[in-house]
Amino acid sequence: MERQWWHQKTAYQIYPKSFYDSNGDGIGDIQGIIEKLDYLQELGVDILWISPMYLSPCADQGYDIADYYQIDPRFGTMEDMVRLLEEAKKRGLYVLMDLVVNHCSDEHSWFRKACQDPDGAYGQYFYLAEKKDGRLPCNWRSYFGGPVWEPLPGSEDRYYLHVFDKKQPDLNWENPRLRREIEDMINWWLDKGLAGFRIDAIINIKKPLPFTDYPADREDGLCDMGEVLKHADGIGEFLGELRDRCFRPHKAFTVGEVFNLPPGALADFMGDNGYFSSIFDFRQTEEGKSAKGWYDNRTPTPDDYKRCCFESQRKADGIGYLSNIIENHDEPRGVSHYLPKEGRHEKGKKLLAAMYFLLKGLPFIYQGQELGMENPVYQSITQIDDVGSRDEYRRCLEVGCSESQALEVVSHYTRDNGRTPFQWDASEHAGFTKGTPWLAVSSDYRTINAASQIGNGDSVFSFYQKLIRLRKDETWKETILYGETVPYREEEPNLMAYLRQGEDQTILVLGNFSGEEKRVPFPAMGEKEASLLLSNDQAEIGANEAVLSPWQCMVIGFRRQPE
Ligand code: TEU
Ligand code: CA
């Protein structure tokens, strides 16, 4: 694996609508991000991925783009964006935008023109089809529920395809003219000084054609897209073009959101010759999720979590650098999902942080994660805004859940969990806005907020600072960045332990996911001496073992003492 500048960085995801509102309209904005760059610098992160800020009717929170060349006025102007890039650069921060090109908005001019003249050039920018024998062209189910087909406005007999919401028509990547438009747009943005992109839902750009039915997996007679995509071949042609015509010439950093990766395809997607610099590891976010719907999901245990992490580390070994997360804007808060209730306190949150952060790969922190923000408590389904959640709620009721059971399920999985406003301080609306926030602030903001944690050496925030610093530590960074991940005592329940094996040093990461003390003997280290690099509690290490208190983690470095 070739070494890259970004390997030694730490990345941070900003969900702009909920980060910081500078003008009191209740919506986070670009000026708000600029005002908080110093905060991000204090945390110590280097790469910022900002979720979409392009012109959008916001049917799916900006993942429905009406114009790729414009900033949405709710976030600011193009001048603000240029200034953000400048201000970031001054501070040595790299900015990634979100590249959403599987689909656009039904309010994009391409789609409008396609509606006006389906047989014209823009009709071919989308997937348009007619019914066959009175039935829709195929039985695929959209990710947000219902068939992927919707009548084309203004047309008598035609339908357009959308694998997400009906306001997100899929772009037809088979059309070279569309691909050239997308490339021009990408290059235009990269020329503006972006470091690169996070690439949205990209596996969906290749459809198995011609449209055919696959076996139905629910009573609705439809088939899950995950299954559909298994039959799609040849995405490499499209992605290779993007790499060769856009990303590589700009030396851009790219991280793909790739679900349903075909088996054995990892090396095609990332690494030295991959389409992307890196891809997100979703192995653990996927664990326990059911194709039947959220009602059938199972929350992973700490042992599940560990197994998933190790599985991914093994797969990526020698291939490339994964991007590691515990949460993002689509997922429950990591601490609410992976920590059992008894462990959902500051100590447990730091434990989880250390466990994923020190795996091999590029760690991403999702906004608020560094404070230990949790899923909010919802009293009613009407408090939930997310487009995908309504269908899941309906689905819960349909399979026989009571309303309160349905609310409980949706509360855990709704994408709103990560989208509540950032908790800056204990003042009204958590200091996020002087107006009314677009989505209610979580009720725990008086106890969980940035102001109370910055400068407090025991806080979750400080712990993240220490993890970030450790990654840059001159003595240990070679091993942290490139040491092989070797699971340790893998079969021991509620213990997550692994080595990062360097050439002449080793780091041992230990995490106790239980309410009992655990004694862990060290592996044989020869002449190397142990030193404690980080812990979330008082820690003493013996010559041959560590004793972990409940929910304690320890990071122990082994090396020969310099003469
Ligand atoms: O998500 C892609 C995706 O596959 C999602 O359906 C994901 O599985 C789901 O949100 C988990 O609940 C991306 C974006 O991250 C998401 O916010 C967008 O809604 C989606 O693409 C469409 O652009
Ligand atoms: Ca605003």
Coordinates of C-alpha atoms and ligand atoms in Angstrom, one line a residue:
M1 CA 0.0 0.0 0.0
E2 CA 1.4 3.3 -1.0
R3 CA 1.6 6.0 1.7
Q4 CA -0.7 9.0 1.2
W5 CA -0.8 12.4 2.9
W6 CA -4.3 11.7 4.3
H7 CA -3.4 8.6 6.2
Q8 CA -2.2 10.5 9.1
K9 CA -5.2 12.8 9.3
T10 CA -8.4 12.7 11.3
A11 CA -11.7 13.5 9.5
Y12 CA -14.8 15.1 10.8
Q13 CA -18.3 15.1 9.3
I14 CA -20.4 18.3 9.4
Y15 CA -24.1 18.1 9.0
P16 CA -24.5 21.8 8.1
K17 CA -28.2 22.2 8.8
S18 CA -27.6 21.3 12.4
F19 CA -24.1 22.6 13.1
Y20 CA -24.3 26.3 13.9
D21 CA -26.8 28.9 12.8
S22 CA -25.2 32.3 12.5
N23 CA -28.2 34.4 11.5
G24 CA -31.1 33.2 13.7
D25 CA -33.3 31.5 11.1
G26 CA -33.0 28.2 12.9
I27 CA -30.9 26.5 10.2
G28 CA -27.2 26.0 10.4
D29 CA -25.2 27.8 7.6
I30 CA -21.8 28.3 6.0
Q31 CA -21.0 31.4 8.1
G32 CA -21.8 29.2 11.1
I33 CA -19.2 26.7 10.0
I34 CA -16.7 29.5 9.5
E35 CA -17.3 30.7 13.0
K36 CA -16.7 27.3 14.4
L37 CA -13.5 26.4 12.5
D38 CA -11.4 27.4 15.5
Y39 CA -13.4 24.9 17.6
L40 CA -12.6 22.2 15.1
Q41 CA -9.0 23.1 15.1
E42 CA -9.0 22.9 18.9
L43 CA -10.4 19.5 18.6
G44 CA -7.6 18.7 16.3
V45 CA -9.3 17.3 13.2
D46 CA -7.8 18.0 9.7
I47 CA -10.3 16.9 7.0
L48 CA -13.9 18.2 7.0
W49 CA -16.7 16.4 5.1
I50 CA -19.7 18.7 4.8
S51 CA -23.0 17.1 3.9
P52 CA -24.7 18.7 0.8
M53 CA -25.2 22.4 0.6
Y54 CA -26.2 22.7 -3.0
L55 CA -29.5 24.2 -4.2
S56 CA -32.1 21.8 -3.0
P57 CA -35.8 21.7 -2.2
C58 CA -34.7 19.6 0.7
A59 CA -37.0 16.6 0.3
D60 CA -34.1 14.5 1.6
Q61 CA -32.1 17.1 3.5
G62 CA -30.1 18.3 0.5
Y63 CA -29.4 14.9 -1.0
D64 CA -31.9 16.0 -3.7
I65 CA -30.0 18.5 -5.7
A66 CA -31.6 21.1 -8.0
D67 CA -28.4 22.7 -9.2
Y68 CA -24.9 21.4 -8.6
Y69 CA -23.4 24.8 -9.3
Q70 CA -25.3 26.7 -6.7
I71 CA -25.2 26.9 -2.9
D72 CA -28.6 26.8 -1.4
P73 CA -29.6 30.2 0.1
R74 CA -30.5 28.6 3.4
F75 CA -26.8 27.9 3.8
G76 CA -25.5 31.1 2.3
T77 CA -23.9 32.1 -1.1
M78 CA -21.1 30.9 -3.3
E79 CA -19.0 33.8 -1.9
D80 CA -19.5 32.3 1.6
M81 CA -18.4 28.9 0.3
V82 CA -15.3 30.4 -1.3
R83 CA -14.6 32.1 2.0
L84 CA -15.1 28.9 3.9
L85 CA -12.5 27.3 1.7
E86 CA -10.1 30.1 2.3
E87 CA -10.6 30.2 6.0
A88 CA -10.2 26.4 6.2
K89 CA -7.0 26.6 4.2
K90 CA -5.5 29.2 6.5
R91 CA -6.0 26.7 9.3
G92 CA -4.6 23.8 7.4
L93 CA -8.0 22.1 7.1
Y94 CA -9.1 20.2 4.0
V95 CA -12.7 20.4 2.8
L96 CA -14.7 17.6 1.2
M97 CA -18.1 18.2 -0.3
D98 CA -20.7 15.5 -0.7
L99 CA -21.0 14.2 -4.3
V100 CA -24.6 13.1 -4.9
V101 CA -24.8 11.9 -8.5
N102 CA -26.9 8.7 -8.4
H103 CA -29.9 11.0 -8.6
C104 CA -30.8 14.7 -8.6
S105 CA -33.9 16.5 -7.6
D106 CA -37.1 16.5 -9.6
E107 CA -36.7 20.3 -9.5
H108 CA -33.4 20.1 -11.4
S109 CA -33.7 21.7 -14.9
W110 CA -32.6 18.4 -16.4
F111 CA -35.7 16.7 -15.0
R112 CA -38.0 19.6 -15.9
K113 CA -36.8 19.4 -19.5
A114 CA -37.2 15.6 -19.5
C115 CA -40.8 16.1 -18.4
Q116 CA -41.4 18.6 -21.2
D117 CA -39.9 16.5 -23.9
P118 CA -39.4 12.9 -22.8
D119 CA -38.2 11.9 -26.3
G120 CA -35.6 14.7 -26.3
A121 CA -32.0 14.7 -25.1
Y122 CA -32.9 15.2 -21.4
G123 CA -35.3 12.3 -21.4
Q124 CA -32.1 10.2 -21.7
Y125 CA -30.7 11.7 -18.6
F126 CA -33.1 9.6 -16.6
Y127 CA -34.6 6.2 -16.6
L128 CA -38.0 6.5 -18.3
A129 CA -40.1 3.5 -19.1
E130 CA -43.7 2.5 -19.9
K131 CA -45.8 -0.1 -18.2
K132 CA -45.7 -3.7 -19.6
D133 CA -49.0 -5.4 -19.8
G134 CA -50.4 -2.9 -17.4
R135 CA -47.7 -3.5 -14.8
L136 CA -44.8 -1.3 -13.8
P137 CA -41.5 -1.9 -15.7
C138 CA -40.1 -3.9 -12.8
N139 CA -40.8 -4.7 -9.1
W140 CA -37.9 -3.0 -7.3
R141 CA -38.6 -1.4 -4.0
S142 CA -37.2 2.1 -3.3
Y143 CA -35.1 2.5 -0.1
F144 CA -37.7 4.8 1.4
G145 CA -40.6 2.3 0.6
G146 CA -42.9 1.7 -2.3
P147 CA -42.1 1.0 -5.9
V148 CA -39.2 2.8 -7.6
W149 CA -41.5 3.9 -10.4
E150 CA -43.5 7.1 -10.4
P151 CA -45.6 8.6 -13.2
L152 CA -43.6 11.1 -15.2
P153 CA -45.3 14.5 -14.7
G154 CA -47.0 15.7 -17.9
S155 CA -46.8 12.3 -19.6
E156 CA -49.7 9.9 -20.2
D157 CA -47.9 6.6 -20.1
R158 CA -44.3 7.1 -18.9
Y159 CA -42.8 6.4 -15.5
Y160 CA -39.4 7.5 -14.1
L161 CA -37.2 5.5 -11.8
H162 CA -36.1 6.6 -8.3
V163 CA -34.4 4.3 -5.9
F164 CA -34.7 6.8 -3.1
D165 CA -37.6 9.3 -2.7
K166 CA -39.8 10.2 -5.6
K167 CA -38.3 13.7 -5.5
Q168 CA -34.9 12.1 -6.3
P169 CA -35.1 10.8 -9.9
D170 CA -32.1 8.5 -10.7
L171 CA -29.7 9.8 -13.3
N172 CA -29.0 7.5 -16.3
W173 CA -25.3 6.7 -16.2
E174 CA -25.6 4.6 -19.3
N175 CA -25.8 7.9 -21.2
P176 CA -22.2 9.2 -21.9
R177 CA -23.6 12.7 -22.3
L178 CA -24.8 12.6 -18.7
R179 CA -21.4 11.3 -17.5
R180 CA -19.6 14.1 -19.2
E181 CA -21.8 16.7 -17.5
I182 CA -21.1 15.1 -14.1
E183 CA -17.4 15.1 -14.8
D184 CA -17.4 18.8 -15.8
M185 CA -19.2 19.6 -12.6
I186 CA -16.8 17.6 -10.4
N187 CA -13.8 19.2 -12.0
W188 CA -15.3 22.7 -11.6
W189 CA -15.6 22.1 -7.9
L190 CA -12.2 20.6 -7.5
D191 CA -10.7 23.6 -9.3
K192 CA -12.3 25.8 -6.6
G193 CA -10.0 24.2 -4.1
L194 CA -11.9 21.3 -2.6
A195 CA -9.7 18.5 -1.3
G196 CA -12.1 16.0 -2.6
F197 CA -15.5 14.4 -2.0
R198 CA -17.5 11.9 0.0
I199 CA -19.4 10.0 -2.6
D200 CA -23.0 9.3 -2.0
A201 CA -24.9 6.0 -2.6
I202 CA -22.6 5.3 -5.5
I203 CA -23.2 1.6 -5.9
N204 CA -26.7 2.4 -7.2
I205 CA -25.4 4.1 -10.4
K206 CA -25.2 0.8 -12.3
K207 CA -28.6 -0.9 -12.8
P208 CA -29.2 -4.4 -14.1
L209 CA -30.7 -3.8 -17.5
P210 CA -33.1 -4.4 -19.1
F211 CA -35.6 -3.9 -16.2
T212 CA -36.8 -7.2 -14.9
D213 CA -38.6 -8.5 -11.8
Y214 CA -36.7 -10.3 -9.1
P215 CA -38.3 -12.6 -6.5
A216 CA -40.5 -10.6 -4.2
D217 CA -39.4 -10.5 -0.6
R218 CA -42.5 -9.0 1.1
E219 CA -46.2 -9.0 0.6
D220 CA -46.0 -5.9 -1.5
G221 CA -44.6 -8.0 -4.3
L222 CA -41.4 -5.9 -4.5
C223 CA -37.8 -6.7 -4.3
D224 CA -35.2 -5.0 -2.1
M225 CA -32.6 -2.9 -3.9
G226 CA -29.8 -4.8 -2.1
E227 CA -30.8 -7.9 -4.0
V228 CA -31.4 -6.0 -7.3
L229 CA -27.9 -4.6 -7.3
K230 CA -26.3 -8.1 -7.0
H231 CA -27.4 -8.5 -10.6
A232 CA -25.7 -5.3 -11.9
D233 CA -22.4 -5.7 -13.6
G234 CA -20.0 -3.2 -15.0
I235 CA -19.9 -0.3 -12.5
G236 CA -16.1 -0.2 -12.9
E237 CA -16.4 1.5 -16.3
F238 CA -18.2 4.5 -14.8
L239 CA -16.1 4.7 -11.7
G240 CA -12.8 4.3 -13.6
E241 CA -13.8 7.2 -15.7
L242 CA -14.4 9.4 -12.7
R243 CA -11.1 8.4 -11.2
D244 CA -9.1 9.0 -14.4
R245 CA -10.8 12.2 -15.6
C246 CA -11.5 13.9 -12.3
F247 CA -10.1 12.5 -9.1
R248 CA -6.6 11.5 -10.2
P249 CA -5.7 14.6 -12.2
H250 CA -6.7 16.7 -9.1
K251 CA -5.0 14.4 -6.6
A252 CA -8.4 14.5 -4.8
F253 CA -9.1 12.5 -1.7
T254 CA -12.3 10.5 -2.2
V255 CA -14.3 8.4 0.2
G256 CA -17.0 6.2 -1.1
E257 CA -20.3 5.4 0.5
V258 CA -20.4 1.9 -0.8
F259 CA -23.1 -0.5 0.4
N260 CA -23.6 -3.9 -1.1
L261 CA -20.0 -4.2 -2.4
P262 CA -19.7 -7.2 -4.6
P263 CA -17.7 -9.9 -2.9
G264 CA -14.0 -9.7 -3.6
A265 CA -14.3 -6.2 -5.1
L266 CA -12.6 -4.2 -2.3
A267 CA -9.3 -3.8 -4.1
D268 CA -11.2 -2.4 -7.1
F269 CA -12.9 0.2 -4.9
M270 CA -10.0 1.5 -2.8
G271 CA -6.3 1.3 -2.4
D272 CA -3.5 2.1 -4.8
N273 CA -5.4 1.6 -7.9
G274 CA -8.9 1.8 -6.6
Y275 CA -11.7 4.0 -7.8
F276 CA -11.7 5.9 -4.5
S277 CA -9.0 6.7 -2.0
S278 CA -11.0 5.0 0.7
I279 CA -14.5 3.6 1.5
F280 CA -16.5 3.7 4.7
D281 CA -16.5 0.5 6.7
F282 CA -20.2 -0.2 7.3
R283 CA -19.8 -3.7 8.5
Q284 CA -20.8 -2.8 12.0
T285 CA -23.6 -0.4 11.1
E286 CA -25.1 -3.1 9.0
E287 CA -24.9 -5.7 11.7
G288 CA -28.3 -6.8 13.0
K289 CA -30.2 -4.8 10.3
S290 CA -33.0 -6.8 8.7
A291 CA -34.2 -6.6 5.1
K292 CA -37.8 -6.9 6.5
G293 CA -37.6 -3.5 8.1
W294 CA -36.5 -1.7 11.3
Y295 CA -39.0 -3.6 13.4
D296 CA -37.0 -6.8 12.8
N297 CA -33.6 -5.2 13.5
R298 CA -31.4 -6.5 16.3
T299 CA -29.1 -4.2 18.2
P300 CA -25.5 -5.5 18.1
T301 CA -23.8 -6.7 21.3
P302 CA -20.3 -5.6 22.2
D303 CA -19.1 -9.0 21.0
D304 CA -20.9 -8.5 17.7
Y305 CA -19.3 -5.1 17.4
K306 CA -15.9 -6.5 17.9
R307 CA -16.4 -9.4 15.5
C308 CA -17.5 -6.9 12.8
C309 CA -14.5 -4.6 13.3
F310 CA -12.1 -7.5 13.1
E311 CA -13.7 -8.9 10.0
S312 CA -13.3 -5.6 8.2
Q313 CA -9.8 -5.1 9.3
R314 CA -8.8 -8.6 8.0
K315 CA -10.5 -7.9 4.7
A316 CA -8.8 -4.6 4.2
D317 CA -5.4 -5.8 5.3
G318 CA -2.8 -5.2 2.5
I319 CA -5.5 -3.7 0.3
G320 CA -6.1 -0.2 1.5
Y321 CA -7.1 2.2 4.2
L322 CA -10.7 2.0 5.4
S323 CA -12.6 5.0 6.8
N324 CA -13.8 4.1 10.2
I325 CA -16.9 5.5 11.9
I326 CA -19.3 4.7 14.7
E327 CA -22.1 6.9 13.4
N328 CA -23.1 9.4 10.7
H329 CA -26.2 11.4 9.6
D330 CA -28.0 8.2 8.6
E331 CA -27.3 6.1 11.7
P332 CA -28.2 6.1 15.4
R333 CA -25.7 7.8 17.7
G334 CA -22.9 5.3 18.1
V335 CA -23.0 5.4 21.9
S336 CA -26.7 4.7 21.9
H337 CA -26.3 1.8 19.5
Y338 CA -23.1 0.0 20.4
L339 CA -23.0 0.6 24.2
P340 CA -25.4 -1.4 26.3
K341 CA -27.5 0.8 28.7
E342 CA -25.2 0.1 31.7
G343 CA -22.2 1.4 29.7
R344 CA -23.8 4.5 28.3
H345 CA -21.8 7.0 30.5
E346 CA -18.7 9.1 29.9
K347 CA -16.4 6.2 30.7
G348 CA -18.2 3.9 28.2
K349 CA -18.3 6.6 25.6
K350 CA -14.5 7.0 25.8
L351 CA -14.0 3.3 25.6
L352 CA -16.0 3.0 22.4
A353 CA -14.1 6.0 21.0
A354 CA -10.7 4.4 21.6
M355 CA -11.8 1.0 20.2
Y356 CA -12.8 2.3 16.8
F357 CA -10.3 5.2 16.6
L358 CA -7.2 3.0 16.9
L359 CA -8.2 0.5 14.3
K360 CA -6.2 0.7 11.1
G361 CA -7.7 3.3 8.8
L362 CA -8.9 6.9 8.7
P363 CA -11.1 7.8 11.6
F364 CA -14.1 10.0 11.0
I365 CA -15.9 11.8 13.8
Y366 CA -19.5 12.8 13.3
Q367 CA -20.5 16.2 14.7
G368 CA -21.4 15.9 18.4
Q369 CA -19.8 12.4 18.7
E370 CA -16.9 14.1 20.3
L371 CA -19.2 15.3 23.1
G372 CA -20.9 11.9 23.5
M373 CA -24.2 13.1 22.1
E374 CA -26.9 10.4 22.4
N375 CA -30.1 9.6 20.6
P376 CA -32.8 12.0 21.7
V377 CA -36.0 10.9 23.4
Y378 CA -39.1 11.2 21.2
Q379 CA -42.6 11.5 22.7
S380 CA -44.5 11.2 19.5
I381 CA -43.9 10.2 15.8
T382 CA -44.9 13.7 14.8
Q383 CA -41.5 14.9 16.3
I384 CA -39.7 12.9 13.6
D385 CA -38.9 14.7 10.4
D386 CA -36.9 12.2 8.3
V387 CA -38.4 11.0 5.1
G388 CA -37.4 7.4 5.5
S389 CA -38.8 7.0 9.0
R390 CA -42.5 7.4 8.2
D391 CA -42.6 4.4 6.0
E392 CA -40.8 2.3 8.7
Y393 CA -43.3 3.5 11.3
R394 CA -46.2 2.4 9.0
R395 CA -44.4 -0.9 8.4
C396 CA -44.2 -1.5 12.2
L397 CA -47.9 -1.0 12.6
E398 CA -48.6 -3.2 9.6
V399 CA -46.8 -6.1 11.1
G400 CA -48.7 -5.8 14.4
C401 CA -46.6 -3.5 16.7
S402 CA -48.6 -1.2 19.0
E403 CA -48.1 2.5 18.5
S404 CA -45.7 2.7 21.4
Q405 CA -43.7 -0.2 20.2
A406 CA -43.5 1.4 16.7
L407 CA -42.3 4.6 18.3
E408 CA -39.7 2.8 20.2
V409 CA -38.3 1.1 17.1
V410 CA -38.4 4.2 15.0
S411 CA -36.8 6.2 17.8
H412 CA -33.8 4.0 17.8
Y413 CA -33.2 3.9 14.1
T414 CA -34.6 7.2 12.8
R415 CA -32.0 9.2 10.9
D416 CA -33.1 12.3 13.0
N417 CA -31.0 10.9 15.8
G418 CA -27.8 12.2 14.4
R419 CA -29.5 15.3 13.0
T420 CA -30.6 17.2 16.1
P421 CA -28.8 20.5 16.5
F422 CA -25.2 20.5 17.8
Q423 CA -25.1 21.1 21.5
W424 CA -22.8 24.1 22.0
D425 CA -23.7 25.2 25.5
A426 CA -26.4 25.1 28.2
S427 CA -28.3 28.2 27.0
E428 CA -31.6 28.0 25.1
H429 CA -31.6 25.7 22.1
A430 CA -28.1 24.6 23.2
G431 CA -26.6 27.8 21.7
F432 CA -27.2 26.4 18.2
T433 CA -29.5 29.3 17.2
K434 CA -31.0 32.5 18.5
G435 CA -34.2 31.6 16.6
T436 CA -36.3 28.4 16.5
P437 CA -34.3 25.4 15.5
W438 CA -35.5 23.5 12.4
L439 CA -35.4 20.3 14.4
A440 CA -35.8 20.2 18.2
V441 CA -32.6 20.2 20.3
S442 CA -32.3 17.0 22.4
S443 CA -33.4 17.5 26.0
D444 CA -30.0 16.4 27.4
Y445 CA -28.2 19.5 26.2
R446 CA -27.7 21.0 29.6
T447 CA -25.5 18.1 30.6
I448 CA -24.0 17.2 27.2
N449 CA -22.6 20.3 25.5
A450 CA -19.3 21.6 24.2
A451 CA -18.9 24.6 26.6
S452 CA -18.9 22.3 29.7
Q453 CA -16.4 19.9 28.1
I454 CA -13.8 22.1 26.4
G455 CA -10.9 22.6 28.8
N456 CA -12.1 19.9 31.2
G457 CA -9.4 17.2 31.1
D458 CA -11.9 14.5 32.0
S459 CA -14.5 15.2 29.3
V460 CA -15.3 13.1 26.3
F461 CA -14.2 16.0 24.2
S462 CA -10.7 16.0 25.8
F463 CA -10.5 12.2 25.3
Y464 CA -11.1 12.7 21.6
Q465 CA -8.4 15.4 21.6
K466 CA -6.0 12.9 23.2
L467 CA -6.8 10.2 20.6
I468 CA -6.2 12.7 17.8
R469 CA -2.9 13.7 19.3
L470 CA -1.9 10.1 19.9
R471 CA -2.4 9.5 16.2
K472 CA 0.2 12.2 15.5
D473 CA 2.6 11.3 18.3
E474 CA 6.1 11.0 16.8
T475 CA 7.1 7.9 18.7
W476 CA 3.9 5.9 18.0
K477 CA 2.4 7.2 14.8
E478 CA 4.2 4.8 12.5
T479 CA 2.5 1.9 14.3
I480 CA -0.8 3.6 14.7
L481 CA -1.0 4.4 11.0
Y482 CA 0.5 1.3 9.5
G483 CA 0.8 -1.5 12.1
E484 CA -1.2 -4.6 11.2
T485 CA -4.3 -5.1 13.4
V486 CA -4.1 -8.4 15.2
P487 CA -7.1 -9.5 17.3
Y488 CA -6.1 -10.6 20.8
R489 CA -8.1 -13.0 23.0
E490 CA -10.8 -12.8 20.5
E491 CA -13.0 -15.4 22.1
E492 CA -13.2 -13.7 25.5
P493 CA -16.7 -12.3 25.9
N494 CA -17.1 -8.5 26.5
L495 CA -13.4 -7.9 25.9
M496 CA -12.3 -6.1 22.8
A497 CA -8.6 -6.4 22.4
Y498 CA -6.2 -6.0 19.6
L499 CA -2.6 -5.4 18.8
R500 CA -1.3 -2.9 16.3
Q501 CA 1.9 -4.7 15.2
G502 CA 4.7 -2.4 14.1
E503 CA 8.2 -3.3 13.1
D504 CA 9.9 -2.8 16.4
Q505 CA 7.0 -1.7 18.5
T506 CA 3.5 -2.9 19.3
I507 CA 0.5 -1.1 20.6
L508 CA -2.1 -3.1 22.6
V509 CA -5.6 -1.7 22.8
L510 CA -7.8 -3.2 25.5
G511 CA -11.5 -2.5 26.2
N512 CA -13.7 -3.9 28.9
F513 CA -17.3 -3.9 27.8
S514 CA -18.6 -5.2 31.1
G515 CA -19.5 -4.1 34.6
E516 CA -16.9 -6.5 36.1
E517 CA -13.2 -6.1 36.5
K518 CA -11.1 -8.0 33.9
R519 CA -7.5 -9.1 34.2
V520 CA -5.7 -9.4 30.8
P521 CA -2.3 -11.0 30.6
F522 CA 0.0 -9.3 28.0
P523 CA 1.2 -11.3 25.0
A524 CA 4.9 -12.1 25.0
M525 CA 6.8 -9.0 24.1
G526 CA 10.4 -10.0 24.5
E527 CA 12.6 -7.2 25.6
K528 CA 10.0 -4.5 25.0
E529 CA 8.8 -2.5 27.9
A530 CA 5.2 -1.4 28.4
S531 CA 4.1 2.1 28.8
L532 CA 0.5 3.4 29.2
L533 CA -0.4 5.8 26.4
L534 CA -4.0 6.5 27.2
S535 CA -6.9 5.3 29.4
N536 CA -10.3 6.5 30.5
D537 CA -9.6 5.8 34.2
Q538 CA -6.8 5.5 36.7
A539 CA -4.6 2.8 35.3
E540 CA -1.7 0.8 36.6
I541 CA -0.1 -1.8 34.4
G542 CA 1.9 -4.6 35.8
A543 CA 4.9 -6.2 34.1
N544 CA 2.8 -9.0 32.6
E545 CA -0.9 -7.9 32.8
A546 CA -3.4 -5.1 33.0
V547 CA -6.3 -5.0 35.3
L548 CA -9.3 -3.2 33.7
S549 CA -12.0 -1.7 35.8
P550 CA -15.6 -1.9 34.4
W551 CA -15.8 -0.1 31.0
Q552 CA -12.2 0.8 31.2
C553 CA -10.0 1.0 28.1
M554 CA -6.2 1.1 28.0
V555 CA -3.8 1.8 25.2
I556 CA -0.4 0.3 26.0
G557 CA 2.7 0.8 23.9
F558 CA 5.5 -1.7 23.9
R559 CA 9.0 -0.9 22.7
R560 CA 12.6 -1.4 23.6
Q561 CA 13.8 1.4 25.9
P562 CA 16.1 3.7 23.9
E563 CA 19.8 3.3 25.1
Ligands
TEU1 O1 -27.4 7.1 1.8 C1 -27.4 5.9 1.0 C2 -28.1 4.8 1.6 O2 -28.0 3.7 1.0 C3 -29.2 5.0 2.6 O3 -30.4 4.5 2.1 C4 -28.9 4.4 3.9 O4 -28.9 3.0 3.7 C5 -30.0 4.7 4.8 O5 -30.0 6.1 4.9 C6 -29.7 4.2 6.2 O6 -30.9 4.4 6.9 C7 -27.1 8.3 1.2 C8 -27.1 9.4 2.2 O7 -26.1 9.2 3.2 C9 -28.5 9.6 2.7 O8 -28.6 10.6 3.7 C10 -29.4 9.9 1.6 O9 -30.7 9.9 2.0 C11 -29.2 8.9 0.4 O10 -27.9 8.6 0.1 C12 -29.8 9.4 -0.8 O11 -29.0 10.4 -1.3
CA2 CA -29.0 30.2 9.3

